[in-house]
């Protein structure tokens, strides 16, 4: 079994730097609507061992919301997702892990944004073009480092969506208000990656 370090090394070697994309006004309008009015979109893969399905076949709104929220975030190359356990307590623990990682990512992104802001207001001495170019490269490097974190943000959000969908298939429960409280909003994402 490969170590975590080897796994990260193989993922980072196959990934490209994240590009900054601007959300469309249609997406902005759609995400600003009440979450309950969002229509389901494409399905998220879950483990194939789930044989029972809930009586109501419409997916939880949270899953659709997470797909819409992450649509403009760059992601990792498609890989086989981890098999999820069928035990609800284990699933709850995995959701808590992903939620805590989202919190940590918010902190890291805020730190990068602070660095970007400080570097952006730094003025280089007059008539020193090379110095000004180097400062610009530092600002762009900080942006690139911050934007790379969008891949991890998308991963954790979509994993939460997979788990919610599996919990729905097991229990038939479609509402997860406790998870909504911990998720970033569209405006949060825009603010994180705007600078």
Coordinates of C-alpha atoms in Angstrom, one line a residue:
X1 CA 0.0 0.0 0.0
X2 CA 1.4 3.4 -1.0
X3 CA 2.1 5.9 1.7
X4 CA 0.2 9.1 2.0
X5 CA 3.4 11.0 0.9
X6 CA 3.7 8.8 -2.2
X7 CA 0.1 9.3 -3.1
X8 CA 0.4 13.1 -2.7
X9 CA 3.5 13.1 -4.8
X10 CA 1.8 11.2 -7.6
X11 CA -1.2 13.4 -7.5
X12 CA 0.8 16.6 -7.5
X13 CA 3.0 15.5 -10.3
X14 CA 0.0 14.8 -12.6
X15 CA -1.9 18.0 -11.8
X16 CA -1.6 21.4 -13.5
X17 CA -1.8 24.7 -11.7
X18 CA -5.3 25.9 -11.1
X19 CA -6.6 28.5 -13.4
X20 CA -8.8 31.3 -12.1
X21 CA -12.3 31.2 -13.6
X22 CA -15.0 33.7 -13.3
X23 CA -18.5 32.4 -12.6
X24 CA -21.2 33.3 -15.1
X25 CA -24.1 35.5 -14.2
X26 CA -26.5 32.6 -14.8
X27 CA -24.6 30.5 -12.3
X28 CA -24.5 33.4 -9.8
X29 CA -28.3 33.8 -10.1
X30 CA -28.9 30.1 -9.8
X31 CA -26.7 29.8 -6.7
X32 CA -28.3 32.8 -5.0
X33 CA -31.7 31.1 -5.2
X34 CA -33.1 29.3 -2.3
X35 CA -31.3 26.0 -2.0
X36 CA -34.6 24.1 -2.0
X37 CA -35.5 25.3 -5.5
X38 CA -32.3 23.9 -7.2
X39 CA -33.0 21.2 -9.7
X40 CA -31.0 18.0 -9.6
X41 CA -28.1 17.7 -12.0
X42 CA -25.8 14.9 -12.9
X43 CA -25.3 12.1 -10.4
X44 CA -22.3 11.6 -8.2
X45 CA -20.7 8.1 -8.1
X46 CA -21.2 6.1 -4.9
X47 CA -20.3 2.6 -4.0
X48 CA -22.1 0.0 -5.9
X49 CA -22.9 -2.2 -2.9
X50 CA -26.0 -0.1 -2.0
X51 CA -29.0 -2.1 -3.2
X52 CA -31.8 -0.4 -1.4
X53 CA -33.1 2.9 -2.7
X54 CA -35.4 5.4 -1.0
X55 CA -39.1 5.7 -1.9
X56 CA -38.6 9.2 -3.2
X57 CA -36.1 9.0 -6.0
X58 CA -35.1 12.7 -6.1
X59 CA -31.7 13.4 -4.7
X60 CA -31.1 15.5 -1.7
X61 CA -30.8 19.2 -2.6
X62 CA -27.5 19.4 -0.7
X63 CA -25.9 17.1 -3.3
X64 CA -27.1 19.3 -6.2
X65 CA -26.0 22.4 -4.3
X66 CA -22.5 21.0 -3.8
X67 CA -22.2 20.1 -7.5
X68 CA -23.3 23.6 -8.5
X69 CA -21.0 25.3 -6.0
X70 CA -17.9 23.5 -7.2
X71 CA -18.7 23.7 -10.9
X72 CA -16.2 26.6 -11.5
X73 CA -13.5 25.3 -9.2
X74 CA -10.7 23.4 -10.8
X75 CA -10.3 19.8 -9.7
X76 CA -8.0 16.8 -9.7
X77 CA -7.9 14.4 -12.6
X78 CA -10.7 11.8 -12.4
X79 CA -9.7 8.9 -10.2
X80 CA -11.6 6.0 -8.6
X81 CA -13.3 7.3 -5.5
X82 CA -12.8 5.6 -2.1
X83 CA -15.3 3.0 -1.2
X84 CA -17.6 4.3 1.5
X85 CA -18.6 2.2 4.5
X86 CA -22.3 1.4 5.0
X87 CA -22.2 2.2 8.7
X88 CA -23.9 5.5 9.5
X89 CA -21.6 6.3 12.4
X90 CA -18.5 5.8 10.2
X91 CA -20.0 8.0 7.5
X92 CA -20.7 10.7 10.1
X93 CA -17.0 10.5 11.1
X94 CA -15.9 10.8 7.5
X95 CA -18.2 13.8 6.9
X96 CA -16.7 15.4 10.1
X97 CA -13.2 14.8 8.7
X98 CA -14.1 16.5 5.4
X99 CA -15.8 19.4 7.2
X100 CA -12.7 20.0 9.3
X101 CA -10.5 20.0 6.2
X102 CA -12.8 22.6 4.7
X103 CA -12.2 24.8 7.8
X104 CA -8.5 24.3 7.5
X105 CA -8.6 25.2 3.8
X106 CA -10.5 28.4 4.6
X107 CA -7.7 29.4 7.0
X108 CA -5.0 28.6 4.5
X109 CA -6.8 30.5 1.7
X110 CA -7.3 33.5 4.0
X111 CA -3.5 33.5 4.8
X112 CA -2.7 33.5 1.1
X113 CA -5.2 36.3 0.4
X114 CA -3.5 38.4 3.2
X115 CA -0.1 37.8 1.6
X116 CA -1.5 38.8 -1.8
X117 CA -3.1 42.0 -0.4
X118 CA 0.2 43.0 1.4
X119 CA 2.3 42.3 -1.7
X120 CA -0.2 44.1 -4.0
X121 CA 0.1 47.4 -2.0
X122 CA 3.9 47.2 -1.8
X123 CA 5.4 49.8 -4.1
X124 CA 8.8 49.2 -5.7
X125 CA 11.3 52.1 -6.1
X126 CA 10.8 54.2 -9.2
X127 CA 12.6 53.3 -12.4
X128 CA 13.5 49.8 -11.2
X129 CA 11.6 47.7 -13.7
X130 CA 13.3 44.4 -12.8
X131 CA 12.4 44.9 -9.1
X132 CA 8.8 45.7 -10.0
X133 CA 8.7 42.6 -12.2
X134 CA 10.0 40.4 -9.4
X135 CA 7.3 41.8 -7.1
X136 CA 4.7 41.0 -9.7
X137 CA 6.0 37.4 -9.9
X138 CA 5.7 37.1 -6.1
X139 CA 2.1 38.3 -6.2
X140 CA 1.3 35.8 -9.0
X141 CA 3.0 33.0 -7.1
X142 CA 0.9 33.7 -4.0
X143 CA -2.2 33.7 -6.2
X144 CA -1.2 30.4 -7.8
X145 CA -0.6 28.8 -4.4
X146 CA -4.0 30.0 -3.2
X147 CA -5.7 28.9 -6.4
X148 CA -4.2 25.4 -6.1
X149 CA -6.1 25.0 -2.9
X150 CA -9.4 25.2 -4.9
X151 CA -8.7 21.6 -6.0
X152 CA -8.7 20.4 -2.4
X153 CA -11.8 22.5 -1.6
X154 CA -13.7 20.9 -4.5
X155 CA -12.6 17.4 -3.5
X156 CA -13.8 17.8 0.0
X157 CA -17.1 19.4 -1.0
X158 CA -17.8 16.6 -3.6
X159 CA -16.9 13.9 -1.1
X160 CA -19.4 15.4 1.4
X161 CA -21.9 15.2 -1.5
X162 CA -21.1 11.5 -2.1
X163 CA -21.6 10.7 1.6
X164 CA -24.8 12.6 1.8
X165 CA -26.1 10.8 -1.2
X166 CA -25.1 7.4 0.3
X167 CA -26.8 8.4 3.6
X168 CA -29.9 9.2 1.7
X169 CA -29.9 5.8 0.0
X170 CA -29.5 4.1 3.3
X171 CA -31.9 6.1 5.4
X172 CA -34.1 7.9 3.0
X173 CA -33.4 11.2 4.8
X174 CA -33.0 14.1 2.4
X175 CA -32.5 17.1 4.7
X176 CA -29.1 17.8 6.3
X177 CA -29.3 21.2 7.9
X178 CA -26.4 20.6 10.2
X179 CA -24.1 20.2 7.2
X180 CA -25.3 23.3 5.4
X181 CA -24.1 25.5 8.3
X182 CA -20.5 24.4 7.8
X183 CA -20.4 24.8 4.0
X184 CA -19.1 27.8 2.2
X185 CA -21.7 29.8 0.2
X186 CA -21.2 31.0 -3.4
X187 CA -20.2 34.4 -2.0
X188 CA -17.7 32.8 0.3
X189 CA -16.0 31.1 -2.7
X190 CA -16.1 34.2 -4.8
X191 CA -14.4 36.2 -1.9
X192 CA -11.8 33.4 -1.4
X193 CA -10.6 33.5 -5.0
X194 CA -11.4 37.0 -6.1
X195 CA -8.1 38.8 -5.4

